[in-house]
Structure formats: structure tokens, C-alpha cells
Amino acid sequence: MSTTAISNAVAKLERELAVRLFNRTTRSVSLTYAGRIFVAQIKSALEDIQKAMNTARSQQETPSGTLRINAFATAAREIMAPLVLSYLQRYPQVHIDIVTEGRLVDVVAAGFDLGVRSADLVPSDAIAIPLGKMRRMAVAASPAFFENRAIPQVPHELLTYPCVRVRLPNGALFRWRFEKGGEELQLDVEGPITLDEASLARTAVTNGVGIGYFMETDVREDIAAGRLVRILEDWTPPLVPLCLYYSNRRNSSAAFQAFIALARDYAAGRLAQH
């Protein structure tokens, strides 16, 4: 600042405080008693401001601080190991706060840095990064469940079987969706239990309570290990992929930039996808 600008700023401050902070002569400028008290009292506050500014600058240089991510629970499970945990291993000074919920939120208004949703639910004004391969649903039951039952060959046969029902965040029951050869249908299945969490549904199904309808990634290991038997696979075509999305951000932190870079590597297949 120029000498004149500083002089004008000090004069304005003195007018606001209604007290003189400096003694001025043609040869020198010195603090008044009130000025010395004022400087002493604001010193710690100025140091705090300087510290906060240095912390902010450091986040532009080394990934640190907190990243907040909003996602569907199934989406969070899909990206947890291959993307989120890989990121934390690379940048241990960053804290990631993931909030999972079924409802759609405005990630910017809600204070999140990033969102993860299926591509068809990403806001049109957001920047989106498609993540991973196409996803699928899986219909499955335990081997014991089919010991004395025929395996359904078409979706409508499920209406005669006990199924594990799922409730959506808005309270409505989830309708099982199927598609084959251009034919699409949705079923309101019946069963002995209704749940609102995928891990609970998986527990019920692996224990023989009924047939379940899952994201394939949630039960892939159970199917491979023989704990679950997959059925109607030809009726569960690929779904739209997941997307990581965010608003157009200028001067974003190093932590944010590093996460976006890693997500692009993941999307391009340069990271292991599980």
C-alpha cells in the first residue's frame, strides 16, 4: 500500500473508534497510549488470522484438510476400496467424511465437496466423472432355500416365492425391475420381512429367509463362494454407471484436486477396480 493509502486507512479507523491511535508530527509518527493498548489487544487475533491464511495456503500445496462426499450407500460401497481407501493411503493428511443417504441433495448447498450418484441422477450443471464399469442387479437366494423348491425361470414366478422386501428412504417399497428382449416389468414381491439396509437383506437371504434383489457388487463374493445362488441373470441387464460429480470450482484445495485426479485414473482403468 502507498503511504497515502495507509494514512487514509488509519484515519478512517480512528474516526470509527473516536480515538487517536497515532501522534503525528512533521518528523515522526508514534503510537498514543490508546494505540499501544489497541495493538496489544489485537495482536493475538492478527496472529490467528495469519495462521489461518497460512493453513489455507498449505492446502494448495500439500493435500490436507477434509473432503466431504455425499453418496447412495451402494455407491459408497462400490468406490470405498478402489478409490477412497487408495486415496487415503496416498494422502494420509486428508480426512474424508462420507455421508450416505437415499435422498437426492444439492451437494453444494449442503456443504459437500463431491457427490456420487448414477449418471442419470447427476445435475445437468455439474461436472461428472463416470466411474468404473456398467453395474447390474442380482437376484439370489441361499442354496438351502432351493433344496425343496424349483428355481424360478421368469420374473413373474417370484410372486409365488417368499422374498426379502426393501423399503426406500421415502417409505415406499422398492419394486424389483427386470428387462429382457425389450420387455420391461416391475414386481411388488411378497415376503416375511421388510428391510431398509442392504447388509441386513444380505444376512436374511444367506440364512434362507427368502429371495433377495441386490446390487451385484454387494453379493458378488457370496455368489462366487457358493453362499448364494444367482437366478434370472438374463433378466438383469446393465445399469447406467456411477458418476463422481462436483460444481465448477476455482482455487480448489490440493486435497480436492488430488481426489479428482485419482478418480480420473480410476475411471480410465489405471487403478485396480474391485
GROMACS .gro file of C-alpha atoms in nm:
model
  274
    1MET     CA    1   0.000   0.000   0.000
    2SER     CA    2   0.113   0.354  -0.063
    3THR     CA    3   0.186   0.589   0.226
    4THR     CA    4  -0.124   0.791   0.139
    5ALA     CA    5  -0.346   0.478   0.136
    6ILE     CA    6  -0.214   0.369   0.476
    7SER     CA    7  -0.265   0.719   0.618
    8ASN     CA    8  -0.624   0.728   0.492
    9ALA     CA    9  -0.698   0.380   0.632
   10VAL     CA   10  -0.561   0.474   0.975
   11ALA     CA   11  -0.758   0.799   0.975
   12LYS     CA   12  -1.077   0.611   0.892
   13LEU     CA   13  -1.012   0.364   1.175
   14GLU     CA   14  -0.953   0.648   1.420
   15ARG     CA   15  -1.283   0.809   1.316
   16GLU     CA   16  -1.469   0.481   1.369
   17LEU     CA   17  -1.309   0.433   1.712
   18ALA     CA   18  -1.341   0.801   1.803
   19VAL     CA   19  -0.989   0.794   1.948
   20ARG     CA   20  -0.647   0.894   1.819
   21LEU     CA   21  -0.413   0.597   1.771
   22PHE     CA   22  -0.104   0.783   1.647
   23ASN     CA   23   0.081   1.100   1.743
   24ARG     CA   24   0.191   1.269   1.423
   25THR     CA   25   0.449   1.541   1.367
   26THR     CA   26   0.624   1.654   1.053
   27ARG     CA   27   0.925   1.441   1.154
   28SER     CA   28   0.778   1.133   1.325
   29VAL     CA   29   0.478   0.911   1.388
   30SER     CA   30   0.432   0.720   1.715
   31LEU     CA   31   0.158   0.528   1.890
   32THR     CA   32  -0.055   0.701   2.151
   33TYR     CA   33  -0.133   0.524   2.477
   34ALA     CA   34  -0.469   0.416   2.330
   35GLY     CA   35  -0.284   0.297   2.019
   36ARG     CA   36  -0.043   0.082   2.223
   37ILE     CA   37  -0.333  -0.080   2.411
   38PHE     CA   38  -0.520  -0.137   2.085
   39VAL     CA   39  -0.220  -0.304   1.918
   40ALA     CA   40  -0.156  -0.525   2.222
   41GLN     CA   41  -0.516  -0.644   2.229
   42ILE     CA   42  -0.547  -0.721   1.858
   43LYS     CA   43  -0.207  -0.890   1.828
   44SER     CA   44  -0.332  -1.241   1.908
   45ALA     CA   45  -0.628  -1.201   1.671
   46LEU     CA   46  -0.397  -1.094   1.389
   47GLU     CA   47  -0.172  -1.394   1.461
   48ASP     CA   48  -0.478  -1.623   1.439
   49ILE     CA   49  -0.574  -1.468   1.106
   50GLN     CA   50  -0.219  -1.512   0.975
   51LYS     CA   51  -0.218  -1.873   1.092
   52ALA     CA   52  -0.550  -1.939   0.919
   53MET     CA   53  -0.417  -1.784   0.597
   54ASN     CA   54  -0.103  -1.998   0.612
   55THR     CA   55  -0.313  -2.310   0.670
   56ALA     CA   56  -0.529  -2.225   0.371
   57ARG     CA   57  -0.221  -2.170   0.155
   58SER     CA   58  -0.071  -2.501   0.266
   59GLN     CA   59  -0.380  -2.683   0.140
   60GLN     CA   60  -0.293  -2.554  -0.205
   61GLU     CA   61   0.049  -2.714  -0.177
   62THR     CA   62   0.001  -3.043   0.014
   63PRO     CA   63  -0.329  -3.236   0.022
   64SER     CA   64  -0.471  -3.189   0.371
   65GLY     CA   65  -0.793  -3.092   0.544
   66THR     CA   66  -1.134  -3.257   0.497
   67LEU     CA   67  -1.324  -3.370   0.188
   68ARG     CA   68  -1.699  -3.426   0.231
   69ILE     CA   69  -1.870  -3.671  -0.005
   70ASN     CA   70  -2.243  -3.745  -0.037
   71ALA     CA   71  -2.347  -4.078  -0.192
   72PHE     CA   72  -2.603  -4.353  -0.203
   73ALA     CA   73  -2.495  -4.631   0.034
   74THR     CA   74  -2.450  -4.875  -0.255
   75ALA     CA   75  -2.239  -4.621  -0.443
   76ALA     CA   76  -2.020  -4.559  -0.139
   77ARG     CA   77  -1.958  -4.933  -0.104
   78GLU     CA   78  -1.856  -4.956  -0.469
   79ILE     CA   79  -1.593  -4.682  -0.452
   80MET     CA   80  -1.470  -4.742  -0.097
   81ALA     CA   81  -1.183  -4.984  -0.155
   82PRO     CA   82  -1.067  -4.897  -0.507
   83LEU     CA   83  -1.092  -4.518  -0.481
   84VAL     CA   84  -1.144  -4.379  -0.129
   85LEU     CA   85  -0.903  -4.611   0.054
   86SER     CA   86  -0.648  -4.581  -0.225
   87TYR     CA   87  -0.667  -4.204  -0.187
   88LEU     CA   88  -0.619  -4.217   0.191
   89GLN     CA   89  -0.313  -4.436   0.150
   90ARG     CA   90  -0.159  -4.176  -0.079
   91TYR     CA   91  -0.266  -3.869   0.120
   92PRO     CA   92  -0.277  -3.953   0.492
   93GLN     CA   93  -0.314  -3.587   0.593
   94VAL     CA   94  -0.661  -3.572   0.438
   95HIS     CA   95  -0.974  -3.668   0.631
   96ILE     CA   96  -1.267  -3.796   0.421
   97ASP     CA   97  -1.620  -3.755   0.556
   98ILE     CA   98  -1.873  -3.969   0.365
   99VAL     CA   99  -2.245  -3.925   0.424
  100THR     CA  100  -2.469  -4.195   0.275
  101GLU     CA  101  -2.837  -4.128   0.220
  102GLY     CA  102  -3.105  -4.236  -0.022
  103ARG     CA  103  -3.247  -3.892  -0.094
  104LEU     CA  104  -3.100  -3.661  -0.353
  105VAL     CA  105  -2.939  -3.348  -0.215
  106ASP     CA  106  -2.785  -3.034  -0.357
  107VAL     CA  107  -2.424  -3.115  -0.268
  108VAL     CA  108  -2.311  -2.754  -0.286
  109ALA     CA  109  -2.594  -2.615  -0.073
  110ALA     CA  110  -2.550  -2.900   0.178
  111GLY     CA  111  -2.180  -2.830   0.221
  112PHE     CA  112  -2.034  -3.126   0.032
  113ASP     CA  113  -1.732  -3.117  -0.196
  114LEU     CA  114  -1.839  -3.411  -0.412
  115GLY     CA  115  -2.136  -3.635  -0.484
  116VAL     CA  116  -2.163  -3.992  -0.615
  117ARG     CA  117  -2.480  -4.097  -0.796
  118SER     CA  118  -2.583  -4.296  -1.102
  119ALA     CA  119  -2.525  -4.096  -1.419
  120ASP     CA  120  -2.895  -4.032  -1.482
  121LEU     CA  121  -2.928  -3.855  -1.145
  122VAL     CA  122  -2.634  -3.615  -1.180
  123PRO     CA  123  -2.740  -3.248  -1.207
  124SER     CA  124  -2.708  -3.112  -1.559
  125ASP     CA  125  -2.486  -2.822  -1.449
  126ALA     CA  126  -2.235  -3.044  -1.264
  127ILE     CA  127  -1.901  -3.177  -1.386
  128ALA     CA  128  -1.925  -3.557  -1.388
  129ILE     CA  129  -1.663  -3.831  -1.400
  130PRO     CA  130  -1.803  -4.178  -1.490
  131LEU     CA  131  -1.666  -4.438  -1.251
  132GLY     CA  132  -1.595  -4.797  -1.337
  133LYS     CA  133  -1.788  -5.048  -1.539
  134MET     CA  134  -2.159  -5.080  -1.600
  135ARG     CA  135  -2.344  -5.208  -1.294
  136ARG     CA  136  -2.605  -5.479  -1.261
  137MET     CA  137  -2.861  -5.607  -1.015
  138ALA     CA  138  -2.853  -5.967  -0.894
  139VAL     CA  139  -3.140  -6.190  -0.779
  140ALA     CA  140  -3.017  -6.456  -0.540
  141ALA     CA  141  -3.103  -6.696  -0.262
  142SER     CA  142  -2.918  -6.946  -0.047
  143PRO     CA  143  -2.854  -7.299  -0.180
  144ALA     CA  144  -3.062  -7.438   0.108
  145PHE     CA  145  -3.359  -7.227   0.000
  146PHE     CA  146  -3.380  -7.416  -0.329
  147GLU     CA  147  -3.331  -7.765  -0.185
  148ASN     CA  148  -3.705  -7.834  -0.199
  149ARG     CA  149  -3.809  -7.563  -0.446
  150ALA     CA  150  -3.784  -7.522  -0.822
  151ILE     CA  151  -3.566  -7.234  -0.939
  152PRO     CA  152  -3.777  -6.954  -1.096
  153GLN     CA  153  -3.724  -6.921  -1.469
  154VAL     CA  154  -3.913  -6.597  -1.531
  155PRO     CA  155  -3.966  -6.297  -1.300
  156HIS     CA  156  -4.342  -6.348  -1.253
  157GLU     CA  157  -4.273  -6.679  -1.078
  158LEU     CA  158  -4.117  -6.478  -0.794
  159LEU     CA  159  -4.470  -6.378  -0.688
  160THR     CA  160  -4.519  -6.731  -0.553
  161TYR     CA  161  -4.195  -6.732  -0.350
  162PRO     CA  162  -4.104  -6.566  -0.018
  163CYS     CA  163  -3.885  -6.265  -0.090
  164VAL     CA  164  -3.694  -6.015   0.123
  165ARG     CA  165  -3.860  -5.680   0.066
  166VAL     CA  166  -3.676  -5.347   0.072
  167ARG     CA  167  -3.811  -5.009   0.180
  168LEU     CA  168  -3.685  -4.692   0.012
  169PRO     CA  169  -3.581  -4.380   0.209
  170ASN     CA  170  -3.916  -4.216   0.124
  171GLY     CA  171  -4.102  -4.507   0.284
  172ALA     CA  172  -4.220  -4.671  -0.038
  173LEU     CA  173  -4.149  -5.038  -0.105
  174PHE     CA  174  -3.891  -5.099  -0.374
  175ARG     CA  175  -4.023  -5.264  -0.689
  176TRP     CA  176  -3.796  -5.525  -0.844
  177ARG     CA  177  -3.711  -5.424  -1.201
  178PHE     CA  178  -3.644  -5.666  -1.487
  179GLU     CA  179  -3.579  -5.640  -1.858
  180LYS     CA  180  -3.521  -5.888  -2.139
  181GLY     CA  181  -3.559  -5.864  -2.515
  182GLY     CA  182  -3.722  -5.525  -2.495
  183GLU     CA  183  -3.973  -5.638  -2.232
  184GLU     CA  184  -3.962  -5.441  -1.908
  185LEU     CA  185  -4.151  -5.513  -1.589
  186GLN     CA  186  -4.159  -5.424  -1.221
  187LEU     CA  187  -4.277  -5.655  -0.944
  188ASP     CA  188  -4.414  -5.593  -0.596
  189VAL     CA  189  -4.285  -5.910  -0.432
  190GLU     CA  190  -4.416  -6.052  -0.105
  191GLY     CA  191  -4.225  -6.198   0.185
  192PRO     CA  192  -4.184  -6.246   0.558
  193ILE     CA  193  -3.958  -5.946   0.622
  194THR     CA  194  -3.910  -5.587   0.503
  195LEU     CA  195  -3.576  -5.411   0.550
  196ASP     CA  196  -3.418  -5.079   0.456
  197GLU     CA  197  -3.049  -5.171   0.457
  198ALA     CA  198  -2.866  -5.390   0.207
  199SER     CA  199  -2.642  -5.566   0.461
  200LEU     CA  200  -2.947  -5.673   0.661
  201ALA     CA  201  -3.113  -5.805   0.348
  202ARG     CA  202  -2.798  -5.998   0.260
  203THR     CA  203  -2.793  -6.155   0.608
  204ALA     CA  204  -3.157  -6.259   0.578
  205VAL     CA  205  -3.111  -6.410   0.233
  206THR     CA  206  -2.791  -6.600   0.313
  207ASN     CA  207  -2.977  -6.752   0.609
  208GLY     CA  208  -3.253  -6.886   0.385
  209VAL     CA  209  -3.533  -6.640   0.467
  210GLY     CA  210  -3.615  -6.582   0.100
  211ILE     CA  211  -3.501  -6.449  -0.235
  212GLY     CA  212  -3.324  -6.113  -0.246
  213TYR     CA  213  -3.263  -5.842  -0.503
  214PHE     CA  214  -2.920  -5.677  -0.469
  215MET     CA  215  -2.659  -5.465  -0.635
  216GLU     CA  216  -2.431  -5.726  -0.791
  217THR     CA  217  -2.124  -5.582  -0.619
  218ASP     CA  218  -2.284  -5.639  -0.276
  219VAL     CA  219  -2.320  -6.015  -0.325
  220ARG     CA  220  -2.055  -6.099  -0.585
  221GLU     CA  221  -1.827  -6.268  -0.329
  222ASP     CA  222  -2.119  -6.465  -0.179
  223ILE     CA  223  -2.213  -6.596  -0.524
  224ALA     CA  224  -1.851  -6.686  -0.606
  225ALA     CA  225  -1.814  -6.867  -0.272
  226GLY     CA  226  -2.138  -7.060  -0.315
  227ARG     CA  227  -2.315  -6.893  -0.023
  228LEU     CA  228  -2.575  -6.762  -0.265
  229VAL     CA  229  -2.721  -6.894  -0.590
  230ARG     CA  230  -2.790  -6.638  -0.859
  231ILE     CA  231  -3.107  -6.668  -1.065
  232LEU     CA  232  -3.275  -6.479  -1.353
  233GLU     CA  233  -2.940  -6.337  -1.457
  234ASP     CA  234  -3.061  -6.289  -1.815
  235TRP     CA  235  -3.336  -6.059  -1.682
  236THR     CA  236  -3.095  -5.814  -1.513
  237PRO     CA  237  -2.926  -5.607  -1.787
  238PRO     CA  238  -2.657  -5.346  -1.716
  239LEU     CA  239  -2.748  -5.024  -1.535
  240VAL     CA  240  -2.609  -4.679  -1.602
  241PRO     CA  241  -2.265  -4.629  -1.442
  242LEU     CA  242  -2.187  -4.434  -1.129
  243CYS     CA  243  -2.054  -4.080  -1.158
  244LEU     CA  244  -1.849  -3.867  -0.926
  245TYR     CA  245  -1.970  -3.510  -0.970
  246TYR     CA  246  -1.895  -3.162  -0.843
  247SER     CA  247  -1.961  -2.798  -0.922
  248ASN     CA  248  -1.717  -2.592  -1.126
  249ARG     CA  249  -1.465  -2.488  -0.862
  250ARG     CA  250  -1.188  -2.234  -0.891
  251ASN     CA  251  -0.896  -2.222  -0.648
  252SER     CA  252  -0.990  -2.565  -0.512
  253SER     CA  253  -0.770  -2.722  -0.247
  254ALA     CA  254  -0.485  -2.961  -0.321
  255ALA     CA  255  -0.686  -3.236  -0.149
  256PHE     CA  256  -0.979  -3.181  -0.387
  257GLN     CA  257  -0.758  -3.167  -0.694
  258ALA     CA  258  -0.577  -3.486  -0.590
  259PHE     CA  259  -0.907  -3.671  -0.542
  260ILE     CA  260  -1.031  -3.564  -0.884
  261ALA     CA  261  -0.703  -3.676  -1.044
  262LEU     CA  262  -0.723  -4.015  -0.874
  263ALA     CA  263  -1.089  -4.054  -0.975
  264ARG     CA  264  -0.994  -3.991  -1.337
  265ASP     CA  265  -0.723  -4.257  -1.311
  266TYR     CA  266  -0.978  -4.495  -1.164
  267ALA     CA  267  -1.228  -4.420  -1.440
  268ALA     CA  268  -0.961  -4.477  -1.705
  269GLY     CA  269  -0.868  -4.815  -1.557
  270ARG     CA  270  -0.532  -4.703  -1.426
  271LEU     CA  271  -0.628  -4.815  -1.074
  272ALA     CA  272  -0.737  -5.162  -0.971
  273GLN     CA  273  -1.116  -5.192  -0.987
  274HIS     CA  274  -1.279  -5.434  -0.744
   0.00000   0.00000   0.00000
